């Protein structure tokens, strides 16, 4: 559905996007994960022809996008990072304005606005002025505005930054509903939990470059660290550890009263049962998960969130 090939963009001497390539299949939720300043918005802005690339090609549904705003307009729905609504107009009137920009016939438009407001859970607030809305509600109206013209793909640029948890969940549900209906979605964020929850495939971007891409399982293969669980005991002797070694099929390493077991959460109960049998009392348990944060750290030496 979307092909991005060798895309680059500089602002004066800043290389904001540096030779990135990826493809997105129809019906996927593709996550662009990276810290602030990584180049996420610049990439999305080129993909929606808001910005012209210096180099590279973008194809969406067979159309060459490269700066062709007219081609994009019908294909793409864009939810920008900055909220763009008229504060002194109602949600309904804001959406009328957006729909008219897309030339949707007025009778059809009214129906679409109501359906879209229902989808985002704000139909009952449609006549309230935007200035009475919370940040999260405004963001949901922005999403509605991007959907009125029935685009084939939806680009969302950090849609949950600075909003309340309830709106955040609403937005996730809307994304999942749209995706079930077949919508292809590109989602940028610096929150790894969000891509873990939503995305089929992920590209990790840092300093304008894609440093890894694939499914979550593929990304987890990239680093040598394995999932492990740390158990802390009141007292743990060498003899105890040897006994545990005899009974458990997982690699173990002892550090004083702490024991690191290379096993998964599913295997946790087996370890606890064995400890009980040996009358070793577990004081504390800590999961060391291999998540996208760990992958980012391993690949860049930096935390995702600074
Ligand atoms: N219009 C612009 N003029 C100059 N520099 C810009 C402009 N837009 C983005 N940048 C720079 O390009 C880099 C990438 O920015 P951006 O794409 O906004 O990152 P992200 O969305 O991942 O936070 C940053 O260093 C940013 O300061
Ligand atoms: Mg951005």
PDB file of N, CA and C and ligand atoms in Angstrom, residues 36-37 40-42 81 157-158 188, ligand 2:
ATOM      1  N   UNK A  36      12.043  12.409  20.664  1.00  0.00           N
ATOM      2  CA  UNK A  36      11.805  13.743  20.111  1.00  0.00           C
ATOM      3  C   UNK A  36      12.966  14.143  19.208  1.00  0.00           C
ATOM      4  N   UNK A  37      12.620  14.694  18.049  1.00  0.00           N
ATOM      5  CA  UNK A  37      13.649  15.165  17.122  1.00  0.00           C
ATOM      6  C   UNK A  37      14.205  14.070  16.220  1.00  0.00           C
ATOM      7  N   UNK A  40      10.309  11.911  12.895  1.00  0.00           N
ATOM      8  CA  UNK A  40       9.009  11.275  12.656  1.00  0.00           C
ATOM      9  C   UNK A  40       8.070  12.219  11.899  1.00  0.00           C
ATOM     10  N   UNK A  41       7.917  13.434  12.425  1.00  0.00           N
ATOM     11  CA  UNK A  41       6.982  14.380  11.786  1.00  0.00           C
ATOM     12  C   UNK A  41       7.463  14.749  10.391  1.00  0.00           C
ATOM     13  N   UNK A  42       8.750  14.944  10.235  1.00  0.00           N
ATOM     14  CA  UNK A  42       9.288  15.288   8.909  1.00  0.00           C
ATOM     15  C   UNK A  42       8.956  14.177   7.918  1.00  0.00           C
ATOM     16  N   UNK A  81       0.358  16.647  14.490  1.00  0.00           N
ATOM     17  CA  UNK A  81       0.802  16.726  15.882  1.00  0.00           C
ATOM     18  C   UNK A  81       0.144  17.925  16.593  1.00  0.00           C
ATOM     19  N   UNK A 157       0.151  11.555  13.906  1.00  0.00           N
ATOM     20  CA  UNK A 157       1.442  12.006  14.442  1.00  0.00           C
ATOM     21  C   UNK A 157       1.321  12.272  15.936  1.00  0.00           C
ATOM     22  N   UNK A 158       1.817  11.366  16.732  1.00  0.00           N
ATOM     23  CA  UNK A 158       1.795  11.447  18.197  1.00  0.00           C
ATOM     24  C   UNK A 158       0.425  11.881  18.737  1.00  0.00           C
ATOM     25  N   UNK A 188       2.901   7.492  14.641  1.00  0.00           N
ATOM     26  CA  UNK A 188       4.206   7.849  15.218  1.00  0.00           C
ATOM     27  C   UNK A 188       4.060   8.111  16.715  1.00  0.00           C
TER      28      UNK A 188
HETATM   29 MG1  LIG B   2       7.071  15.164  15.733  1.00  0.00          MG
END
